[in-house]
CSV table of C-alpha atoms in Angstrom, one decimal:
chain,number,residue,atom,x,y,z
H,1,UNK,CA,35.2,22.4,-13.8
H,2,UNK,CA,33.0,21.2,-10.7
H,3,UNK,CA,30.4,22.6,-8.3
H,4,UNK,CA,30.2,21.8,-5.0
H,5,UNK,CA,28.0,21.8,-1.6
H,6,UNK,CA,29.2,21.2,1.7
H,7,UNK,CA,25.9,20.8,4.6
H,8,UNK,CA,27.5,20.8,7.9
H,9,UNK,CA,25.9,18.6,11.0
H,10,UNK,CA,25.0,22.4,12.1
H,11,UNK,CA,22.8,22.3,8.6
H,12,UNK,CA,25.4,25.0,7.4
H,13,UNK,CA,25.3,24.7,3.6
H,14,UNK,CA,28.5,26.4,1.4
H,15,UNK,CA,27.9,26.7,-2.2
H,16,UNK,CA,30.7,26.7,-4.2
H,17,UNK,CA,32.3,26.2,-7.8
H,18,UNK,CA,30.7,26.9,-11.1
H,19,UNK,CA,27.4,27.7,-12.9
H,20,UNK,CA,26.4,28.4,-16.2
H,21,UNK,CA,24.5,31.6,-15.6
H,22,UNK,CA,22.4,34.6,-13.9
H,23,UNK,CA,19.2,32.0,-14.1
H,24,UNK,CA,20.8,29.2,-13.0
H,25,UNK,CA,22.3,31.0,-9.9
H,26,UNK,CA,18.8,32.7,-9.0
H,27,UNK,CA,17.8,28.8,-8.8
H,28,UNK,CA,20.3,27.7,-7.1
H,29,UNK,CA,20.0,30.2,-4.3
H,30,UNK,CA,16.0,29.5,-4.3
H,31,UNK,CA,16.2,25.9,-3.8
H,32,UNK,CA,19.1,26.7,-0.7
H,33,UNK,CA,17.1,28.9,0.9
H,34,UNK,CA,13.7,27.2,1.0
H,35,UNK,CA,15.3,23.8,1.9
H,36,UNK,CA,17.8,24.8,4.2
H,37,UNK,CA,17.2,28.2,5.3
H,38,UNK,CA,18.5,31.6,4.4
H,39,UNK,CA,20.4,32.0,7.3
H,40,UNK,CA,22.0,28.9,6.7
H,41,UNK,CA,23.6,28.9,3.2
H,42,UNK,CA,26.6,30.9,2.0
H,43,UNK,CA,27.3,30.9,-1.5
H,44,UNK,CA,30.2,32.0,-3.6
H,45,UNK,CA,30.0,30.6,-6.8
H,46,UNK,CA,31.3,32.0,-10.2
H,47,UNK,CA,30.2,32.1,-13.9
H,48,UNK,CA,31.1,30.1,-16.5
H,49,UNK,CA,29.2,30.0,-19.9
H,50,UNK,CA,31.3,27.0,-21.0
H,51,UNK,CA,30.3,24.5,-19.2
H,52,UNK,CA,29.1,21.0,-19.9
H,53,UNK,CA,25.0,20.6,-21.4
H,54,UNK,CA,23.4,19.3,-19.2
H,55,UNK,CA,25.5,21.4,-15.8
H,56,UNK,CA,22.2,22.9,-14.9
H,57,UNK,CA,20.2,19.9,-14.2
H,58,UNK,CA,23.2,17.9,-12.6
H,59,UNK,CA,23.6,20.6,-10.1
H,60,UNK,CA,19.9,20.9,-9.2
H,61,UNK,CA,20.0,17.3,-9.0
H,62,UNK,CA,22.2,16.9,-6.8
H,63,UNK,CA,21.5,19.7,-4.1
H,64,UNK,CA,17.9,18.5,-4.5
H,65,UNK,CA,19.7,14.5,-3.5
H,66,UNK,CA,21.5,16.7,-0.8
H,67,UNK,CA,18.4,17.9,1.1
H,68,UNK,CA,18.3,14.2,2.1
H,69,UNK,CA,21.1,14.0,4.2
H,70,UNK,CA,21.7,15.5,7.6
H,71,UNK,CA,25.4,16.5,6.8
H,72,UNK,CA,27.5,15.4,4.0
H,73,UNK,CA,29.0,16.5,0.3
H,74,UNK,CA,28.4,16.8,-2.8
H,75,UNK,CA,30.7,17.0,-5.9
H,76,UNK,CA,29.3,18.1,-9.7
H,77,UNK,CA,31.7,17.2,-12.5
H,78,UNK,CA,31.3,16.9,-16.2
H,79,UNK,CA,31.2,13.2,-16.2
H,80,UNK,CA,29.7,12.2,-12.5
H,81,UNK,CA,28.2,13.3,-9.6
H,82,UNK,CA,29.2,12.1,-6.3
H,83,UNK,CA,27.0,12.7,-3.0
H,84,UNK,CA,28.7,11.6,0.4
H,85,UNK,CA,27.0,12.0,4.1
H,86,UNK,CA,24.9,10.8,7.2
H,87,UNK,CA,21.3,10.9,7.6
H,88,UNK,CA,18.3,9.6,9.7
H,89,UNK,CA,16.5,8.2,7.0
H,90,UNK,CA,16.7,4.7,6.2
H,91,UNK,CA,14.7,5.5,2.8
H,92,UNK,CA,17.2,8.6,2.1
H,93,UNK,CA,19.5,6.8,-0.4
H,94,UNK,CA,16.7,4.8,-2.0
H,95,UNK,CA,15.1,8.2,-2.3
H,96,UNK,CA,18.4,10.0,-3.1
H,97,UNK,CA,18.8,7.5,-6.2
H,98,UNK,CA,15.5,7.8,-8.1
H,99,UNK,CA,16.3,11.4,-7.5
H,100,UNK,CA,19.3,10.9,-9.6
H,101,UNK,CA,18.4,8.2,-12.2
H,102,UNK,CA,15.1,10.4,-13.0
H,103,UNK,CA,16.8,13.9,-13.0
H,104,UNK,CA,20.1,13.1,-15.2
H,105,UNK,CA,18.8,10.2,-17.2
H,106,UNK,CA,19.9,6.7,-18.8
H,107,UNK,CA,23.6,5.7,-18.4
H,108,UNK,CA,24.6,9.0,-16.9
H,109,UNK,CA,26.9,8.1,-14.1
H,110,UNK,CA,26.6,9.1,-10.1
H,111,UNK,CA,27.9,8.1,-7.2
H,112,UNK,CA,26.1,7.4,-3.4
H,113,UNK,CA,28.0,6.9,-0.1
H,114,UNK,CA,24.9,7.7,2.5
H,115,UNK,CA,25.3,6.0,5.7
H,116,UNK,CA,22.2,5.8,8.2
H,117,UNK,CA,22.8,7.1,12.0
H,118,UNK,CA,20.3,5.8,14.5
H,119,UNK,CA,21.0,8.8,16.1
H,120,UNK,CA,19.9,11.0,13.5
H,121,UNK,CA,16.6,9.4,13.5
H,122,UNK,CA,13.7,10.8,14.7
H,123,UNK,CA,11.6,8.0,14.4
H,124,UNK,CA,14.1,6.1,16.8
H,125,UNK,CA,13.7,8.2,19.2
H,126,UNK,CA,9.6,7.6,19.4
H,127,UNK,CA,8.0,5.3,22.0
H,128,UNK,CA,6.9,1.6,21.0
H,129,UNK,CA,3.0,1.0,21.1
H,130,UNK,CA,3.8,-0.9,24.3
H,131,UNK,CA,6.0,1.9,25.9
H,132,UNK,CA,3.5,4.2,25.2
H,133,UNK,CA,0.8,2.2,26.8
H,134,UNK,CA,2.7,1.8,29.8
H,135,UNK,CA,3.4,5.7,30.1
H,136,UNK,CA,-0.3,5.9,30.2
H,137,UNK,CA,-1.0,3.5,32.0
H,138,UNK,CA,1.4,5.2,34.6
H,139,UNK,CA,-0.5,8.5,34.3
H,140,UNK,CA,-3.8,7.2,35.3
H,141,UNK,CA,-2.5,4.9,38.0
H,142,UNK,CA,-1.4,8.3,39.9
H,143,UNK,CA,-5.1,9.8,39.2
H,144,UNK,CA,-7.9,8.3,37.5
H,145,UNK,CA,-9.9,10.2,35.1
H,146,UNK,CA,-12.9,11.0,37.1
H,147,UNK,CA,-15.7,12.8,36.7
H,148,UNK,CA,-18.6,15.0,38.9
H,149,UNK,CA,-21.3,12.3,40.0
H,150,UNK,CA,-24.0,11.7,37.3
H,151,UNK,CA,-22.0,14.2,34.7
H,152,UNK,CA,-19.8,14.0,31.7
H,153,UNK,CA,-17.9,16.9,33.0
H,154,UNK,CA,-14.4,15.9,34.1
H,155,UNK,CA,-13.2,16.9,37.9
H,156,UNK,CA,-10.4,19.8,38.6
H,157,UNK,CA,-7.6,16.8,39.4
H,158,UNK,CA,-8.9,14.4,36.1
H,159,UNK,CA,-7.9,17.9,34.2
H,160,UNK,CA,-4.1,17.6,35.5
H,161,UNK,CA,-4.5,13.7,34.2
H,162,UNK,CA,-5.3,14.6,30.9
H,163,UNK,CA,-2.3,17.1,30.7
H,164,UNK,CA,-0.2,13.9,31.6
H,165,UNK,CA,-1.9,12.2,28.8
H,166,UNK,CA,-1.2,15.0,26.5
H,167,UNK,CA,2.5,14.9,27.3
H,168,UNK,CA,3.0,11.4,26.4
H,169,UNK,CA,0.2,11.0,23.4
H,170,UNK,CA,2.4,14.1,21.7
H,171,UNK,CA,5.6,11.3,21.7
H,172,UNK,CA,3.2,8.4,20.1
H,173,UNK,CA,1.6,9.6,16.7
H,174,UNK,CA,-0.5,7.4,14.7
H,175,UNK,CA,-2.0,5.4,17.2
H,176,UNK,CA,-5.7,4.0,17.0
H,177,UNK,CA,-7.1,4.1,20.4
H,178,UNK,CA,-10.5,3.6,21.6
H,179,UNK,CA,-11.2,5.4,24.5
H,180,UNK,CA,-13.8,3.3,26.4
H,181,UNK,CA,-15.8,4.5,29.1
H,182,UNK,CA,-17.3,2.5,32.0
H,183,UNK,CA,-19.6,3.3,35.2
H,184,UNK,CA,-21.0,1.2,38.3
H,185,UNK,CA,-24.1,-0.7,37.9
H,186,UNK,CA,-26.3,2.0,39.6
H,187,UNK,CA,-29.2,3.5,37.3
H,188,UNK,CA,-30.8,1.9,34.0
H,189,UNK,CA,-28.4,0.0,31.5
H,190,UNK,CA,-29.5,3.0,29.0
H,191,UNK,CA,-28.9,5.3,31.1
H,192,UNK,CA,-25.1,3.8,32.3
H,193,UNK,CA,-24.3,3.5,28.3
H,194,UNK,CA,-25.4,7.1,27.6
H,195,UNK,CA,-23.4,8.7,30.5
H,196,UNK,CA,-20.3,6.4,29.6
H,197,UNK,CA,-20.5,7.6,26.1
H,198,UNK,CA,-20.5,11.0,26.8
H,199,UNK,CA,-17.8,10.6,29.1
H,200,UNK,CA,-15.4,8.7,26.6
H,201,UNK,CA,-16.4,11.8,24.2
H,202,UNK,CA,-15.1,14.4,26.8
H,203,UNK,CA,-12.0,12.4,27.4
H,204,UNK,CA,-11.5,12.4,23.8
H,205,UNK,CA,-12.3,16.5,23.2
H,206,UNK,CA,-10.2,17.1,26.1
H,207,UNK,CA,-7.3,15.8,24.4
H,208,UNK,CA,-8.6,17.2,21.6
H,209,UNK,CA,-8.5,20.7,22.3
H,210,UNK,CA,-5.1,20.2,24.1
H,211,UNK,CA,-3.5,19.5,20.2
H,212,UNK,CA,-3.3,15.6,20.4
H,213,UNK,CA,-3.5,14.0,17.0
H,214,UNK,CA,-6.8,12.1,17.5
H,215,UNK,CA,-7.5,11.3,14.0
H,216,UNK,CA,-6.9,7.1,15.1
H,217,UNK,CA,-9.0,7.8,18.3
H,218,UNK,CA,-12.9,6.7,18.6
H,219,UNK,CA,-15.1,7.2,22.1
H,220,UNK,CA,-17.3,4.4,23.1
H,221,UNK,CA,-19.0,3.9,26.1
H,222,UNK,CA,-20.2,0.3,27.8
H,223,UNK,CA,-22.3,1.1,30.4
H,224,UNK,CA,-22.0,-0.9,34.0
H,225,UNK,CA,-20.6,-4.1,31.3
H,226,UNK,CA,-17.2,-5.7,32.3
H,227,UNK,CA,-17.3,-4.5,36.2
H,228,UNK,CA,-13.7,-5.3,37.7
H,229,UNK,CA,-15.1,-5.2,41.1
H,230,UNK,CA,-18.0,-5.7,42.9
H,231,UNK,CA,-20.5,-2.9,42.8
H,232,UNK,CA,-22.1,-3.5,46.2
H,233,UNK,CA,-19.5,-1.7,47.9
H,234,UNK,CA,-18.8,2.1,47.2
H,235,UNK,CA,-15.5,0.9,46.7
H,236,UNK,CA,-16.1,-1.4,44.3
H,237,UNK,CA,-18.5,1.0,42.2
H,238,UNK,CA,-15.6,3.8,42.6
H,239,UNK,CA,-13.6,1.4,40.7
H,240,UNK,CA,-16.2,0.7,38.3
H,241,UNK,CA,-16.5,3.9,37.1
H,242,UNK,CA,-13.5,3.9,35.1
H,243,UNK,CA,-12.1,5.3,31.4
H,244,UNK,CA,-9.8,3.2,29.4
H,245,UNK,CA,-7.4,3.3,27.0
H,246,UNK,CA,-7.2,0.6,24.2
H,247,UNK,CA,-5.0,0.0,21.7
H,248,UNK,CA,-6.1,-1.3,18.9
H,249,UNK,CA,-2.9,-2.1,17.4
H,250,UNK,CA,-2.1,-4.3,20.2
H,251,UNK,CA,-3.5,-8.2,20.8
H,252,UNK,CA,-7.0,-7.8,22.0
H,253,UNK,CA,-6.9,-10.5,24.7
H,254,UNK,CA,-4.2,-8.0,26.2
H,255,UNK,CA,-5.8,-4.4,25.8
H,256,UNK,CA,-7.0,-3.6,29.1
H,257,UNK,CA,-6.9,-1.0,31.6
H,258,UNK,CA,-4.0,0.8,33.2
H,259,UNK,CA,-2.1,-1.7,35.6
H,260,UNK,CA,-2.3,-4.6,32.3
H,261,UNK,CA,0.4,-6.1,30.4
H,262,UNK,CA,-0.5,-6.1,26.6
H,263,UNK,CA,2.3,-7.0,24.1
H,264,UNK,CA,3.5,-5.0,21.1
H,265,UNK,CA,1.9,-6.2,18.0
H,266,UNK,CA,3.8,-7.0,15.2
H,267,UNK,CA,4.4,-4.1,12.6
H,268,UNK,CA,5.6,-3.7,9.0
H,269,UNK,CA,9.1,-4.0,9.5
H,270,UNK,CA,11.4,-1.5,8.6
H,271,UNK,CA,13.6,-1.7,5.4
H,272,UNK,CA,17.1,-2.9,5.9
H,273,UNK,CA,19.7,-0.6,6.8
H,274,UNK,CA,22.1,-1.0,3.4
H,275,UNK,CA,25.6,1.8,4.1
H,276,UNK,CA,27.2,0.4,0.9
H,277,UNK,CA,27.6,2.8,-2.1
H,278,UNK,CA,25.5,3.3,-5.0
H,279,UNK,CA,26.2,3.5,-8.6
H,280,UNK,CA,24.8,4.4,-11.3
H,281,UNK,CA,23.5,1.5,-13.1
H,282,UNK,CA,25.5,0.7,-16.4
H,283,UNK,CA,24.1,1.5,-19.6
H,284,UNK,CA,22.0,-1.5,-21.4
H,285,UNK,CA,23.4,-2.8,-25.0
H,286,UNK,CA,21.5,-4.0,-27.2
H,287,UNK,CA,22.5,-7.0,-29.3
H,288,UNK,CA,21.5,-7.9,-32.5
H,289,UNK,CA,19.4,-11.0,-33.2
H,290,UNK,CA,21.1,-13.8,-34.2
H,291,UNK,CA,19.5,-14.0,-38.0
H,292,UNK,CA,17.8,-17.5,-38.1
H,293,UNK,CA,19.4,-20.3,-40.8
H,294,UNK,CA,17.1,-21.7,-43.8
H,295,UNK,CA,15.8,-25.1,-43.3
């Protein structure tokens, strides 16, 4: 007797093979359809009161193991369960096994054959801190964030900036940004820190309100400090008054402005990729004590 799955790289799922009853089928088809969709999953299994103890929670097991996996199969006997495929996850068949050791217990014997597709990741696919600085760095060199003289409120063109930004901060999640806002040395040092703050802040609800994840993002604003040009000319002050992006995650010395070169920090790395099968580890025995001689 067996029961088997089949998930397709179209996330089709076919249910096949034996359960024990009514109950265990109304499961079965619960668990399909709220992990892979009821439009996705065909099922035509059959009844079979004499199965194995212990059928039930091998085959939840194992389909719960299967929602892991991008496409593979699995196989439900009496005396192993065996779960082959591909996924995007390099923690899947780490995951996968403490889903089987916990579910069918001591020395109960399964089988793993995931292999990890770069291609299949979606992490992969994300930006590096240092890509994603660039891409900003890109969007502000084609129009600065600017705002209406002596305001926090950003102009019509800064608007079509911060919809650039939005585009590529959607790609880099989990960032911690400071958004630091700078203006020319005219006015009181106060009143330069004050109006640089509140522009940082309406940088920051701007992307905001636009959906970006913010939660790693603070506003802070430095007044007429760290001028990269001279604020005699209009020039010069124009230049002054300037919003910029800095990543925290990234070597101080090289966070700067858009048009600078920091390098990626480094990060945790990620865990090796490891394609060979899995077993089940073998049941522990337990040797008597050797009974010590009388002296």
């Amino acid at each position: 007797a067996e029961f088997t799955a089949s998930l397709s790289e179209e996330g089709k799922l076919d249910l096949r093979g034996r359960l024990t009853d009514a109950t265990l089928c109304g499961a079965v088809e619960a668990f399909a359809h709220a992990r892979f969709g009821s439009d996705s999953v065909y099922i035509a299994t059959r009844l079979d009161a004499n199965l194995p103890d212990g059928w039930p929670m091998r085959v939840l097991a194992g389909l719960e193991s299967m929602a892991e996996l991008a496409s593979g199969s699995l196989i439900v006997r009496a005396d192993t369960v065996e779960l082959k495929g591909k996924t995007g996850s390099l923690r899947a068949k780490a995951r996968i096994a403490q889903i089987l050791s916990a579910k069918l217990g001591q020395g109960k014997t399964y089988k793993v054959d995931v292999t990890y597709v770069e291609s299949l990741d979606p992490a992969a696919a994300l930006p590096t801190p240092d890509e994603c600085r660039l891409r900003i760095d890109a969007a502000i060199s084609v129009q600065k964030i600017a705002f209406t003289p002596g305001s926090a409120d950003l102009t019509k063109a800064a608007r079509g900036t911060i919809d650039a930004l939005v585009a590529v901060l959607t790609n880099c999640p989990n960032m911690r940004v400071e958004i630091a806002g700078y203006t020319d040395s005219q006015g009181s040092d106060e009143g330069n820190r004050k109006l640089s703050q509140s522009r940082a802040e309406a940088v920051l609800t701007a992307l905001k309100g636009r959906r970006v994840a913010v939660d790693g993002f603070t506003a802070v604003g430095y007044g007429e400090a760290d001028p990269i040009a001279d604020n005699v000319a209009e020039d010069g002050r124009e230049a002054n008054r300037r919003i910029e992006f800095k990543f925290l995650d990234l070597p101080v010395e090289e966070t700067t402005t858009a048009g600078t070169d920091p390098a990626p920090t480094e990060g945790i790395a990620d865990p090796a990729v490891d394609n060979s099968p899995s077993l089940a580890p073998a049941k522990s025995t337990l040797r008597p004590k050797t009974r010590p001689e009388n002296n």
